[in-house]
Each structure stands twice: as C-alpha cells, then as structure tokens.
Amino acid sequence: FLPTILLTASVFFVSMPFCAIVEVANHNVSKYFELEQEIRFLIEIRDLKPGINIPQWDIVASRMNDYLLGTGHYFGKYAFYDGRHCCGEFKEKYLLSRKDAFDVAPLNDSVHGENGGLDYFKRQVSKDYYDSFDEHLAKVHEEGLKSRCAEV
C-alpha cells in the first residue's frame, strides 16, 4: 500500500511541471488582447509579411513577446511559445476567409475607422497571407512540372 502511494505521489510531482509547460504552450493569448494589442499584432504581421514562413513567424512572436512584456500583459514574455503558435493564433482569430479578404465591397479601409482600424488590418494581413500561400503553391507546382519534364 505504501509503495503505491509513493509511486503515485512521485508521478504526480514529476508530471506537474510538464503539464504546466503544455498548458502554457497551448494557451490562447489573443483572446486576452485589448484593441491596442490586437492592432499591434496585426501591424507586426503586416510589416514583416510572414505568410506561411514559420521562421518569420518566430520573429513576429519574439517581437510581440517583448511588446507584451513591456505593456504588462498577463502572459508577458511567454505569450507566444514560437512561430507556429503565433501563426496558429493569427489563423484562428484574425485570418479572414479568402472571399472576405479579397472582397471588393467597400470596407472603411482606414486606420481611423471603427474599432481602430482592426477590420482594415485584418483584411490587409489576410490578403498577404493568401498571396504568400498562392506563391508557395505556384512554386511547388512549377518544381513538380520541372521534375516531370526531367523524367521524360
């Protein structure tokens, strides 16, 4: 009976730090953003244009972590675990559908519009993301055609 209790206790105390790390890595940072932080996030993405390039997302994550630490944000320096986490947050909360990103219907495309220009930035960074994705697919398609021609 005593060995079972000791084993259970040791497993519990050994696994607790790991569970905390997993929880931090999977948290949804952007749901805690205020409008100013959301716009800053989208401006970082707009300026760097990471598209589907994860190393570029690492830079966005690092810059945002520094910014959030300076603003006293709840998660501070550890808001974004890495570029994949940062990109995932972007896609989950801010990436518009392709239709909405390229919609020609008038949107108050101004940084001075309603909600501080959040809709403007969402549209802008969504277009950039889809353009990057399309460029990547075109490159993959071109490489595929070249390899097929080389086989013939």
Tab-separated table of C-alpha atoms in Angstrom:
chain	number	residue	atom	x	y	z
A	1	PHE	CA	0.000	0.000	0.000
A	2	LEU	CA	2.762	2.481	0.925
A	3	PRO	CA	4.777	1.841	-2.286
A	4	THR	CA	1.642	2.572	-4.326
A	5	ILE	CA	1.129	5.894	-2.562
A	6	LEU	CA	4.787	6.840	-3.016
A	7	LEU	CA	4.699	5.913	-6.706
A	8	THR	CA	1.504	7.895	-7.242
A	9	ALA	CA	2.924	10.925	-5.433
A	10	SER	CA	6.184	10.814	-7.397
A	11	VAL	CA	4.352	10.547	-10.738
A	12	PHE	CA	2.150	13.471	-9.726
A	13	PHE	CA	5.033	15.754	-8.733
A	14	VAL	CA	7.156	14.800	-11.735
A	15	SER	CA	4.321	15.335	-14.218
A	16	MET	CA	3.054	18.657	-12.816
A	17	PRO	CA	5.786	20.851	-14.356
A	18	PHE	CA	5.305	19.100	-17.705
A	19	CYS	CA	1.556	19.727	-17.595
A	20	ALA	CA	2.207	23.389	-16.843
A	21	ILE	CA	4.526	23.658	-19.864
A	22	VAL	CA	1.937	22.020	-22.123
A	23	GLU	CA	-0.760	24.363	-20.802
A	24	VAL	CA	1.368	27.449	-21.453
A	25	ALA	CA	2.188	26.257	-24.973
A	26	ASN	CA	-1.486	25.699	-25.790
A	27	HIS	CA	-2.986	28.865	-24.311
A	28	ASN	CA	-4.973	31.234	-26.446
A	29	VAL	CA	-3.122	34.512	-25.988
A	30	SER	CA	-5.083	36.665	-28.390
A	31	LYS	CA	-8.367	36.232	-26.538
A	32	TYR	CA	-6.823	38.359	-23.780
A	33	PHE	CA	-5.664	41.133	-26.127
A	34	GLU	CA	-7.060	44.617	-25.834
A	35	LEU	CA	-7.710	46.554	-29.049
A	36	GLU	CA	-4.304	48.274	-28.976
A	37	GLN	CA	-2.539	44.911	-28.606
A	38	GLU	CA	-4.599	43.367	-31.410
A	39	ILE	CA	-3.678	46.192	-33.758
A	40	ARG	CA	-0.008	45.970	-32.759
A	41	PHE	CA	-0.083	42.223	-33.520
A	42	LEU	CA	-1.586	42.842	-36.952
A	43	ILE	CA	0.866	45.671	-37.692
A	44	GLU	CA	3.798	43.360	-36.880
A	45	ILE	CA	2.338	40.811	-39.298
A	46	ARG	CA	1.687	43.445	-41.950
A	47	ASP	CA	5.211	44.844	-41.718
A	48	LEU	CA	7.029	41.501	-41.704
A	49	LYS	CA	4.640	39.648	-44.060
A	50	PRO	CA	5.492	36.183	-42.697
A	51	GLY	CA	2.872	34.414	-44.826
A	52	ILE	CA	3.463	30.687	-44.386
A	53	ASN	CA	7.141	31.117	-43.464
A	54	ILE	CA	7.414	29.809	-39.875
A	55	PRO	CA	10.883	31.317	-39.206
A	56	GLN	CA	9.366	34.732	-39.997
A	57	TRP	CA	6.543	33.947	-37.565
A	58	ASP	CA	9.230	33.259	-34.941
A	59	ILE	CA	10.306	36.890	-35.361
A	60	VAL	CA	6.713	38.127	-35.015
A	61	ALA	CA	6.346	36.011	-31.862
A	62	SER	CA	9.567	37.377	-30.375
A	63	ARG	CA	8.640	40.988	-31.119
A	64	MET	CA	5.166	40.549	-29.680
A	65	ASN	CA	6.511	38.856	-26.556
A	66	ASP	CA	8.832	41.829	-25.980
A	67	TYR	CA	5.995	44.271	-26.618
A	68	LEU	CA	3.570	42.442	-24.330
A	69	LEU	CA	6.168	42.238	-21.584
A	70	GLY	CA	6.622	45.999	-21.830
A	71	THR	CA	2.873	46.628	-21.590
A	72	GLY	CA	2.459	44.400	-18.552
A	73	HIS	CA	0.258	41.898	-20.407
A	74	TYR	CA	-0.890	38.896	-18.404
A	75	PHE	CA	1.296	36.401	-20.305
A	76	GLY	CA	4.181	38.821	-20.683
A	77	LYS	CA	7.361	37.491	-22.250
A	78	TYR	CA	5.911	33.994	-22.733
A	79	ALA	CA	2.761	34.916	-24.616
A	80	PHE	CA	3.797	33.141	-27.823
A	81	TYR	CA	5.720	29.904	-27.485
A	82	ASP	CA	7.142	30.074	-31.019
A	83	GLY	CA	6.282	30.961	-34.597
A	84	ARG	CA	3.916	28.034	-35.058
A	85	HIS	CA	1.928	29.087	-32.015
A	86	CYS	CA	1.905	32.703	-33.191
A	87	CYS	CA	0.766	31.728	-36.708
A	88	GLY	CA	-1.916	29.475	-35.224
A	89	GLU	CA	-3.261	32.341	-33.128
A	90	PHE	CA	-3.343	34.553	-36.205
A	91	LYS	CA	-5.177	31.972	-38.309
A	92	GLU	CA	-7.642	31.155	-35.548
A	93	LYS	CA	-8.668	34.686	-34.637
A	94	TYR	CA	-7.693	37.122	-37.390
A	95	LEU	CA	-7.398	35.385	-40.764
A	96	LEU	CA	-10.416	36.216	-42.863
A	97	SER	CA	-11.810	33.780	-45.379
A	98	ARG	CA	-10.321	34.141	-48.845
A	99	LYS	CA	-13.649	35.554	-50.052
A	100	ASP	CA	-13.729	38.225	-47.339
A	101	ALA	CA	-10.041	39.091	-47.714
A	102	PHE	CA	-10.404	39.843	-51.431
A	103	ASP	CA	-13.970	41.155	-51.272
A	104	VAL	CA	-14.303	44.346	-53.270
A	105	ALA	CA	-17.261	45.546	-51.225
A	106	PRO	CA	-16.402	48.822	-49.576
A	107	LEU	CA	-14.880	48.475	-46.175
A	108	ASN	CA	-13.930	51.504	-44.193
A	109	ASP	CA	-10.314	50.871	-45.246
A	110	SER	CA	-8.853	53.340	-42.876
A	111	VAL	CA	-6.768	53.017	-39.783
A	112	HIS	CA	-9.030	55.721	-38.363
A	113	GLY	CA	-12.224	53.737	-38.936
A	114	GLU	CA	-14.412	51.963	-36.436
A	115	ASN	CA	-12.630	49.757	-33.868
A	116	GLY	CA	-9.321	51.479	-34.505
A	117	GLY	CA	-8.936	50.078	-37.999
A	118	LEU	CA	-8.964	46.436	-36.869
A	119	ASP	CA	-11.045	45.376	-39.891
A	120	TYR	CA	-8.650	47.225	-42.190
A	121	PHE	CA	-5.636	45.401	-40.766
A	122	LYS	CA	-7.404	42.029	-40.799
A	123	ARG	CA	-8.143	42.407	-44.487
A	124	GLN	CA	-4.628	43.587	-45.279
A	125	VAL	CA	-2.794	40.779	-43.460
A	126	SER	CA	-5.246	38.152	-44.723
A	127	LYS	CA	-4.527	39.181	-48.319
A	128	ASP	CA	-0.797	38.976	-47.651
A	129	TYR	CA	-1.187	35.522	-46.121
A	130	TYR	CA	-3.168	34.173	-49.078
A	131	ASP	CA	-0.742	35.752	-51.555
A	132	SER	CA	2.148	34.010	-49.783
A	133	PHE	CA	0.257	30.729	-49.832
A	134	ASP	CA	-0.524	31.104	-53.545
A	135	GLU	CA	3.122	31.905	-54.336
A	136	HIS	CA	4.201	28.785	-52.469
A	137	LEU	CA	1.708	26.600	-54.345
A	138	ALA	CA	2.807	28.065	-57.683
A	139	LYS	CA	6.445	27.327	-56.813
A	140	VAL	CA	5.616	23.748	-55.797
A	141	HIS	CA	3.606	23.281	-58.994
A	142	GLU	CA	6.455	24.670	-61.121
A	143	GLU	CA	9.007	22.394	-59.423
A	144	GLY	CA	6.687	19.439	-59.976
A	145	LEU	CA	6.422	20.220	-63.674
A	146	LYS	CA	10.207	20.564	-63.969
A	147	SER	CA	10.772	17.192	-62.330
A	148	ARG	CA	8.195	15.552	-64.617
A	149	CYS	CA	9.871	17.033	-67.692
A	150	ALA	CA	13.251	15.818	-66.468
A	151	GLU	CA	11.880	12.261	-66.129
A	152	VAL	CA	10.646	12.215	-69.742
